[in-house]
mmCIF file of C-alpha atoms in Angstrom:
data_model
loop_
_atom_site.group_PDB
_atom_site.id
_atom_site.type_symbol
_atom_site.label_atom_id
_atom_site.label_comp_id
_atom_site.label_asym_id
_atom_site.label_seq_id
_atom_site.Cartn_x
_atom_site.Cartn_y
_atom_site.Cartn_z
ATOM 1 C CA UNK A 1 0.024 -0.017 -0.161
ATOM 2 C CA UNK A 2 1.212 3.468 -0.850
ATOM 3 C CA UNK A 3 2.505 5.740 1.923
ATOM 4 C CA UNK A 4 1.493 8.747 -0.066
ATOM 5 C CA UNK A 5 -1.842 10.383 0.663
ATOM 6 C CA UNK A 6 -3.233 12.691 -1.794
ATOM 7 C CA UNK A 7 -4.042 16.284 -0.641
ATOM 8 C CA UNK A 8 -5.985 19.103 -1.405
ATOM 9 C CA UNK A 9 -4.043 22.127 -1.908
ATOM 10 C CA UNK A 10 -7.033 24.389 -0.911
ATOM 11 C CA UNK A 11 -7.268 22.391 2.596
ATOM 12 C CA UNK A 12 -7.123 24.483 6.026
ATOM 13 C CA UNK A 13 -3.888 25.208 7.374
ATOM 14 C CA UNK A 14 -4.683 22.787 10.123
ATOM 15 C CA UNK A 15 -5.870 19.922 8.063
ATOM 16 C CA UNK A 16 -2.674 20.545 5.759
ATOM 17 C CA UNK A 17 -0.203 20.200 8.730
ATOM 18 C CA UNK A 18 -1.952 17.467 10.231
ATOM 19 C CA UNK A 19 -1.647 15.137 6.796
ATOM 20 C CA UNK A 20 2.057 16.591 6.699
ATOM 21 C CA UNK A 21 2.613 15.234 10.101
ATOM 22 C CA UNK A 22 1.252 11.592 9.124
ATOM 23 C CA UNK A 23 3.290 11.741 5.880
ATOM 24 C CA UNK A 24 6.665 11.963 8.334
ATOM 25 C CA UNK A 25 5.618 9.669 10.733
ATOM 26 C CA UNK A 26 5.052 7.171 7.745
ATOM 27 C CA UNK A 27 8.232 8.138 6.512
ATOM 28 C CA UNK A 28 10.265 7.550 9.575
ATOM 29 C CA UNK A 29 8.429 4.486 10.774
ATOM 30 C CA UNK A 30 8.642 2.739 7.474
ATOM 31 C CA UNK A 31 12.469 4.146 6.965
ATOM 32 C CA UNK A 32 11.786 5.857 3.534
ATOM 33 C CA UNK A 33 14.953 7.306 1.932
ATOM 34 C CA UNK A 34 15.042 9.384 -1.285
ATOM 35 C CA UNK A 35 15.117 6.640 -3.528
ATOM 36 C CA UNK A 36 11.923 5.274 -1.728
ATOM 37 C CA UNK A 37 10.679 8.162 -2.284
ATOM 38 C CA UNK A 38 11.319 8.339 -5.968
ATOM 39 C CA UNK A 39 9.864 4.698 -6.543
ATOM 40 C CA UNK A 40 6.634 6.024 -4.890
ATOM 41 C CA UNK A 41 6.436 8.679 -7.075
ATOM 42 C CA UNK A 42 6.509 6.918 -9.969
ATOM 43 C CA UNK A 43 4.156 4.168 -8.554
ATOM 44 C CA UNK A 44 1.294 6.541 -7.779
ATOM 45 C CA UNK A 45 1.304 8.639 -10.731
ATOM 46 C CA UNK A 46 1.231 11.856 -8.969
ATOM 47 C CA UNK A 47 0.984 15.379 -10.404
ATOM 48 C CA UNK A 48 3.318 18.445 -9.814
ATOM 49 C CA UNK A 49 1.813 19.561 -6.778
ATOM 50 C CA UNK A 50 2.036 16.086 -4.875
ATOM 51 C CA UNK A 51 5.335 15.715 -5.946
ATOM 52 C CA UNK A 52 6.600 18.952 -4.830
ATOM 53 C CA UNK A 53 5.089 18.641 -1.288
ATOM 54 C CA UNK A 54 6.335 15.217 -0.772
ATOM 55 C CA UNK A 55 10.136 16.296 -1.604
ATOM 56 C CA UNK A 56 9.411 19.477 0.255
ATOM 57 C CA UNK A 57 8.533 17.087 3.624
ATOM 58 C CA UNK A 58 11.918 15.397 2.989
ATOM 59 C CA UNK A 59 13.589 18.777 3.014
ATOM 60 C CA UNK A 60 12.077 19.423 6.220
ATOM 61 C CA UNK A 61 15.034 18.078 8.507
ATOM 62 C CA UNK A 62 17.259 19.789 6.546
ATOM 63 C CA UNK A 63 16.374 23.513 7.210
ATOM 64 C CA UNK A 64 16.445 25.621 10.333
ATOM 65 C CA UNK A 65 13.790 28.826 11.005
ATOM 66 C CA UNK A 66 16.562 31.113 10.079
ATOM 67 C CA UNK A 67 16.335 30.261 6.184
ATOM 68 C CA UNK A 68 12.499 30.915 6.193
ATOM 69 C CA UNK A 69 11.742 33.487 8.543
ATOM 70 C CA UNK A 70 10.396 37.021 8.134
ATOM 71 C CA UNK A 71 13.414 39.295 9.068
ATOM 72 C CA UNK A 72 12.841 41.783 12.304
ATOM 73 C CA UNK A 73 13.261 44.766 10.220
ATOM 74 C CA UNK A 74 9.955 43.486 8.367
ATOM 75 C CA UNK A 75 7.507 42.468 10.889
ATOM 76 C CA UNK A 76 4.577 44.239 11.359
ATOM 77 C CA UNK A 77 3.915 44.675 15.509
ATOM 78 C CA UNK A 78 2.190 47.310 17.806
ATOM 79 C CA UNK A 79 2.900 49.088 21.340
ATOM 80 C CA UNK A 80 0.383 48.308 24.024
ATOM 81 C CA UNK A 81 -0.113 51.686 24.385
ATOM 82 C CA UNK A 82 -2.181 51.861 21.003
ATOM 83 C CA UNK A 83 -5.778 51.915 20.468
ATOM 84 C CA UNK A 84 -7.567 49.230 19.118
ATOM 85 C CA UNK A 85 -8.735 51.783 15.950
ATOM 86 C CA UNK A 86 -5.078 52.384 15.276
ATOM 87 C CA UNK A 87 -4.419 48.217 15.507
ATOM 88 C CA UNK A 88 -7.489 47.705 13.513
ATOM 89 C CA UNK A 89 -6.262 50.095 10.750
ATOM 90 C CA UNK A 90 -2.653 48.173 10.874
ATOM 91 C CA UNK A 91 -4.253 44.501 10.283
ATOM 92 C CA UNK A 92 -6.329 46.020 7.413
ATOM 93 C CA UNK A 93 -3.652 47.864 5.489
ATOM 94 C CA UNK A 94 -0.952 45.093 6.246
ATOM 95 C CA UNK A 95 -3.289 42.119 5.379
ATOM 96 C CA UNK A 96 -2.185 40.595 8.484
ATOM 97 C CA UNK A 97 -4.260 39.069 11.032
ATOM 98 C CA UNK A 98 -2.199 37.910 13.857
ATOM 99 C CA UNK A 99 0.151 41.107 15.190
ATOM 100 C CA UNK A 100 3.012 41.013 18.111
ATOM 101 C CA UNK A 101 2.651 43.182 20.934
ATOM 102 C CA UNK A 102 5.511 44.450 22.479
ATOM 103 C CA UNK A 103 5.614 46.961 25.885
ATOM 104 C CA UNK A 104 8.864 49.175 25.151
ATOM 105 C CA UNK A 105 10.525 47.608 21.938
ATOM 106 C CA UNK A 106 10.360 45.148 19.527
ATOM 107 C CA UNK A 107 12.354 42.792 21.851
ATOM 108 C CA UNK A 108 9.970 42.913 24.348
ATOM 109 C CA UNK A 109 7.071 41.081 22.803
ATOM 110 C CA UNK A 110 4.272 40.407 25.305
ATOM 111 C CA UNK A 111 1.936 38.400 22.942
ATOM 112 C CA UNK A 112 0.101 38.063 19.993
ATOM 113 C CA UNK A 113 -3.170 39.694 19.115
ATOM 114 C CA UNK A 114 -5.589 38.089 16.859
ATOM 115 C CA UNK A 115 -8.125 40.019 14.220
ATOM 116 C CA UNK A 116 -10.811 37.581 15.254
ATOM 117 C CA UNK A 117 -10.410 38.500 18.667
ATOM 118 C CA UNK A 118 -10.666 42.034 18.028
ATOM 119 C CA UNK A 119 -13.722 41.803 15.876
ATOM 120 C CA UNK A 120 -15.499 40.152 18.543
ATOM 121 C CA UNK A 121 -14.733 42.545 21.193
ATOM 122 C CA UNK A 122 -15.629 45.265 18.634
ATOM 123 C CA UNK A 123 -18.779 43.398 17.961
ATOM 124 C CA UNK A 124 -19.603 43.404 22.050
ATOM 125 C CA UNK A 125 -18.485 46.967 22.637
ATOM 126 C CA UNK A 126 -18.261 49.145 19.755
ATOM 127 C CA UNK A 127 -16.918 51.811 22.139
ATOM 128 C CA UNK A 128 -13.658 50.114 22.760
ATOM 129 C CA UNK A 129 -12.266 50.736 19.433
ATOM 130 C CA UNK A 130 -11.130 54.388 20.948
ATOM 131 C CA UNK A 131 -9.160 52.476 23.779
ATOM 132 C CA UNK A 132 -6.064 50.745 24.304
ATOM 133 C CA UNK A 133 -5.397 47.228 23.771
ATOM 134 C CA UNK A 134 -7.200 45.300 26.751
ATOM 135 C CA UNK A 135 -5.215 42.191 28.653
ATOM 136 C CA UNK A 136 -7.551 39.936 27.727
ATOM 137 C CA UNK A 137 -6.687 40.447 23.931
ATOM 138 C CA UNK A 138 -2.996 39.571 23.956
ATOM 139 C CA UNK A 139 -2.615 35.678 23.598
ATOM 140 C CA UNK A 140 0.731 34.212 24.856
ATOM 141 C CA UNK A 141 3.192 34.189 21.912
ATOM 142 C CA UNK A 142 5.395 31.286 20.822
ATOM 143 C CA UNK A 143 9.020 31.593 20.902
ATOM 144 C CA UNK A 144 11.686 29.593 19.105
ATOM 145 C CA UNK A 145 15.435 30.097 18.327
ATOM 146 C CA UNK A 146 16.453 30.310 14.529
ATOM 147 C CA UNK A 147 18.041 27.118 14.812
ATOM 148 C CA UNK A 148 15.106 25.283 15.450
ATOM 149 C CA UNK A 149 14.879 22.371 12.731
ATOM 150 C CA UNK A 150 11.558 23.079 10.651
ATOM 151 C CA UNK A 151 10.178 19.222 10.864
ATOM 152 C CA UNK A 152 10.620 20.386 14.962
ATOM 153 C CA UNK A 153 8.585 23.657 14.364
ATOM 154 C CA UNK A 154 5.930 21.669 12.120
ATOM 155 C CA UNK A 155 5.190 19.565 15.050
ATOM 156 C CA UNK A 156 5.559 22.458 17.866
ATOM 157 C CA UNK A 157 2.651 24.260 15.901
ATOM 158 C CA UNK A 158 0.258 21.302 15.593
ATOM 159 C CA UNK A 159 0.717 20.432 19.568
ATOM 160 C CA UNK A 160 0.839 23.883 20.280
ATOM 161 C CA UNK A 161 -2.166 25.107 17.631
ATOM 162 C CA UNK A 162 -0.687 28.136 17.000
ATOM 163 C CA UNK A 163 0.123 29.457 13.548
ATOM 164 C CA UNK A 164 3.053 32.209 14.296
ATOM 165 C CA UNK A 165 5.893 32.237 16.675
ATOM 166 C CA UNK A 166 8.900 34.798 17.671
ATOM 167 C CA UNK A 167 12.421 33.937 16.577
ATOM 168 C CA UNK A 168 14.800 34.662 18.855
ATOM 169 C CA UNK A 169 18.721 35.007 18.144
ATOM 170 C CA UNK A 170 21.393 33.377 20.449
ATOM 171 C CA UNK A 171 21.549 36.588 22.727
ATOM 172 C CA UNK A 172 17.863 36.626 23.483
ATOM 173 C CA UNK A 173 16.848 39.274 21.005
ATOM 174 C CA UNK A 174 14.015 39.305 18.395
ATOM 175 C CA UNK A 175 15.552 38.901 15.175
ATOM 176 C CA UNK A 176 12.349 37.986 13.195
ATOM 177 C CA UNK A 177 8.754 35.905 13.117
ATOM 178 C CA UNK A 178 7.689 32.676 11.362
ATOM 179 C CA UNK A 179 4.657 31.436 10.201
ATOM 180 C CA UNK A 180 2.495 28.302 9.343
ATOM 181 C CA UNK A 181 2.186 29.911 6.006
ATOM 182 C CA UNK A 182 5.910 30.276 5.648
ATOM 183 C CA UNK A 183 6.150 26.720 6.649
ATOM 184 C CA UNK A 184 3.825 25.275 4.250
ATOM 185 C CA UNK A 185 5.455 27.591 1.390
ATOM 186 C CA UNK A 186 8.449 25.639 1.552
ATOM 187 C CA UNK A 187 7.013 22.229 1.794
ATOM 188 C CA UNK A 188 4.016 23.085 -0.832
ATOM 189 C CA UNK A 189 5.654 25.994 -2.560
ATOM 190 C CA UNK A 190 3.120 28.495 -4.298
ATOM 191 C CA UNK A 191 -0.235 27.124 -5.582
ATOM 192 C CA UNK A 192 0.401 28.210 -9.478
ATOM 193 C CA UNK A 193 -2.690 28.684 -11.728
ATOM 194 C CA UNK A 194 -3.036 26.203 -14.419
ATOM 195 C CA UNK A 195 -1.201 28.697 -17.109
ATOM 196 C CA UNK A 196 1.879 29.112 -14.836
ATOM 197 C CA UNK A 197 4.991 27.142 -15.168
ATOM 198 C CA UNK A 198 7.002 25.540 -12.272
ATOM 199 C CA UNK A 199 10.722 26.423 -12.015
ATOM 200 C CA UNK A 200 13.051 23.870 -12.069
ATOM 201 C CA UNK A 201 15.520 23.788 -9.105
ATOM 202 C CA UNK A 202 18.454 24.306 -11.462
ATOM 203 C CA UNK A 203 18.151 26.020 -14.902
ATOM 204 C CA UNK A 204 21.385 25.911 -16.921
ATOM 205 C CA UNK A 205 21.933 28.972 -18.653
ATOM 206 C CA UNK A 206 25.159 27.839 -20.509
ATOM 207 C CA UNK A 207 28.111 25.535 -19.908
ATOM 208 C CA UNK A 208 29.262 27.865 -16.981
ATOM 209 C CA UNK A 209 26.397 29.517 -15.820
ATOM 210 C CA UNK A 210 23.147 28.509 -13.397
ATOM 211 C CA UNK A 211 20.194 29.727 -12.101
ATOM 212 C CA UNK A 212 19.588 27.739 -8.690
ATOM 213 C CA UNK A 213 16.790 27.651 -6.226
ATOM 214 C CA UNK A 214 18.358 28.516 -2.534
ATOM 215 C CA UNK A 215 16.361 25.685 -1.323
ATOM 216 C CA UNK A 216 18.093 23.264 -3.407
ATOM 217 C CA UNK A 217 20.227 20.752 -1.222
ATOM 218 C CA UNK A 218 24.197 21.048 -1.534
ATOM 219 C CA UNK A 219 24.057 16.830 -2.423
ATOM 220 C CA UNK A 220 22.110 17.699 -5.528
ATOM 221 C CA UNK A 221 24.092 20.756 -6.458
ATOM 222 C CA UNK A 222 27.397 18.769 -6.201
ATOM 223 C CA UNK A 223 25.998 16.083 -7.958
ATOM 224 C CA UNK A 224 24.309 17.783 -11.464
ATOM 225 C CA UNK A 225 27.682 20.478 -11.304
ATOM 226 C CA UNK A 226 30.223 17.517 -10.608
ATOM 227 C CA UNK A 227 31.735 19.557 -7.547
ATOM 228 C CA UNK A 228 32.229 19.110 -3.919
ATOM 229 C CA UNK A 229 30.768 22.381 -1.742
ATOM 230 C CA UNK A 230 31.565 21.702 1.991
ATOM 231 C CA UNK A 231 28.499 22.714 4.029
ATOM 232 C CA UNK A 232 29.713 24.299 7.184
ATOM 233 C CA UNK A 233 26.821 23.126 8.704
ATOM 234 C CA UNK A 234 24.118 23.844 6.380
ATOM 235 C CA UNK A 235 22.457 21.576 4.033
ATOM 236 C CA UNK A 236 20.939 23.747 1.129
ATOM 237 C CA UNK A 237 22.978 26.462 -0.964
ATOM 238 C CA UNK A 238 20.808 29.193 0.090
ATOM 239 C CA UNK A 239 21.820 28.531 3.573
ATOM 240 C CA UNK A 240 25.273 28.435 3.049
ATOM 241 C CA UNK A 241 24.956 31.751 0.897
ATOM 242 C CA UNK A 242 23.333 33.142 4.220
ATOM 243 C CA UNK A 243 26.116 31.911 6.332
ATOM 244 C CA UNK A 244 29.060 33.197 4.602
ATOM 245 C CA UNK A 245 27.618 36.514 3.661
ATOM 246 C CA UNK A 246 27.187 37.118 7.541
ATOM 247 C CA UNK A 247 24.486 39.560 6.976
ATOM 248 C CA UNK A 248 21.043 39.712 5.661
ATOM 249 C CA UNK A 249 21.221 38.984 1.473
ATOM 250 C CA UNK A 250 20.297 41.221 -0.974
ATOM 251 C CA UNK A 251 20.297 41.349 -4.246
ATOM 252 C CA UNK A 252 23.503 41.540 -6.283
ATOM 253 C CA UNK A 253 25.445 40.023 -3.295
ATOM 254 C CA UNK A 254 27.874 37.770 -4.114
ATOM 255 C CA UNK A 255 30.888 35.213 -2.627
ATOM 256 C CA UNK A 256 33.313 32.954 -3.754
ATOM 257 C CA UNK A 257 32.760 29.526 -3.472
ATOM 258 C CA UNK A 258 35.738 27.067 -4.729
ATOM 259 C CA UNK A 259 35.852 27.869 -8.535
ATOM 260 C CA UNK A 260 32.290 29.103 -8.232
ATOM 261 C CA UNK A 261 31.061 32.780 -8.278
ATOM 262 C CA UNK A 262 27.519 32.749 -6.460
ATOM 263 C CA UNK A 263 25.231 36.079 -6.767
ATOM 264 C CA UNK A 264 22.018 36.582 -5.293
ATOM 265 C CA UNK A 265 19.636 37.088 -7.842
ATOM 266 C CA UNK A 266 16.336 37.150 -5.814
ATOM 267 C CA UNK A 267 15.460 37.079 -1.879
ATOM 268 C CA UNK A 268 12.297 36.582 0.166
ATOM 269 C CA UNK A 269 12.630 38.371 3.221
ATOM 270 C CA UNK A 270 15.356 37.140 4.858
ATOM 271 C CA UNK A 271 15.816 34.235 2.481
ATOM 272 C CA UNK A 272 17.617 33.555 -0.760
ATOM 273 C CA UNK A 273 15.335 32.385 -3.245
ATOM 274 C CA UNK A 274 17.634 32.340 -6.344
ATOM 275 C CA UNK A 275 21.146 32.509 -7.205
ATOM 276 C CA UNK A 276 23.312 32.907 -10.149
ATOM 277 C CA UNK A 277 26.053 30.488 -10.186
ATOM 278 C CA UNK A 278 29.130 30.550 -12.413
ATOM 279 C CA UNK A 279 31.907 28.959 -12.996
ATOM 280 C CA UNK A 280 35.426 31.071 -12.881
#
């Protein structure tokens, strides 16, 4: 019997997380590896979305929170001193339904306010729109380290029934946030419409130049380019570039790795999305 369960791309986050956890459990219990995955994909005649999700699940234990989080500079947050009117406008303008709330500065996160809780309060008491955020509105925040494995984060989101976490650096400061949507995007990828094409992980431009997805494993890069890059503790090319740069990656940043020049072509938040790799 196949270990792969078909999924609905429009399923809720909770349903999706549950299915992914069952898939990971099946993988672990049956000792499936990459070769087994490829064989099952062939036998099950899966579509592109299903194949992408399954490959994403296998990447979970090779990536850490720091590689997918929304960086500190991009966090939409609010002070405990703001009025509900201001907070409501912030939610509407940003499109975010969960806002981190801090006391004096962003490193003093008090908790998270959910849009549905704000709406519920306003429906009961419209006058509260001009009042400060009530303590009862602020839910406890989940704090995770930058180095947390995505596999573990997925499980923690499911166990604690939350969809957002505050990411802490090694010094105890806030370095970003990570949401269930960020995590699911790493697994499932953005759902393309029927006219979109799926970008390959490694696109060959010519014999000396390639465009490579930041999530591509170093093993895959080494194999396809016939090279031997050391990971320095990172399993993906994007993670290695992030570490070597020593700062938040920007488009145009480049580094040398052996006989390669690696340039950042595209970023998403703090994560390297696409890289231009050239032999020199």
